[in-house]
């Protein structure tokens, strides 16, 4: 634990076991000093569950289901990249004794339970900085990278893109806690402008980053 946060790792592992037996796990947060997680009497608390197992966050499974292609298509690569994101869910919880059930924790599996406290009226995440956009050797694919915001309870980074002819910026990625995104537009050129912003566990979005463009500025219509 640390100021404003509480983390618990739950895992199911048996190095010499070749079965796929799943187990039900009950996690009880008891005796937590909730006041140490938030310097106010008016606070809200959010529980995030991150899941890593054979069924979640496993791009190899998607590749195998595609027939293990030696040269994946753009659509197949996009499906694998989407699965590579860490599966997560967020719920609001009340301070006190919290019971949390993980039904059918697979073998093997690692799940992280992360609780964050927010004072009422807490600021939005900071502005994303360090945005860079580069073309790749794959036609129609741009790599978008950025720096982390200092806040730790970040649900996702939203990547927004606008094409050269408009109509304007729109989100092009799924939820991600990583600081890199491959924007693939099969059959189209890698061009346009990008902005990124952070969104915290509350769903509050920070300000958009400065834009970075490929192939000139965007003309909004």
Phi, psi and omega in degrees: 000161176205175183307122176079003185218155173215131181231141177224130176260129178242129181222157176231112187214143174207100188299331184256008182256127181257007179278170179246034185294130177260154180230152173267133184237132174249124180250130182240117174272105184231139178076020180283134175276088185295330180296334179284347181268350183203126185273047180199156176278346179248093184227157173236148185234140183230137180250121176252136176244120176257134187236129177225111179200188183292340183258346182230139176059043185229085180295336178298320179300318180295317179300317179295320179294335178280357182095018179053054184295136177288329180230084183298147174285171177300320179294322178293319177298320179298320179294321178291320178296321179297318181290336181289342176293147181287123178292135182209158173217150184229136176221150177275138182234159178260143179296151183130208177275114183254126173256134183225129182249132172252104182275125176068052176293116186291169173240116359274163178196149171226123178238140177247128173255124187230119180252132178234142176252139180234129170293144176301132182081013179300150184295156173289163175304155180293165177290137176290137179235175175070025182292131176225143178228130181223145172284157176243178177286345176276124182300135176079010183242129176241140176261124181248126180229154180204170179268154178292149169278157183290336179292146185260335185270062184260125178282316184197163167250125179265128177257122179249141183227145174228131179282167183301332183252017178087191009275349182161184183283137176216150182291141183234002181237163170271175181302136180210142173258359178275165185251030178211145181215133176261111180265106183254128177235090186298129180082006180230162180282151174279099182206173181109185183238153185230148169221155181224145174218155179264146177232129183270182184300334180284346187090011179274126182264141174276178180292152178290148175290168168297149183278151173232137189235154169241129176077029176098174182284157179273135174261107183280138180231000000 
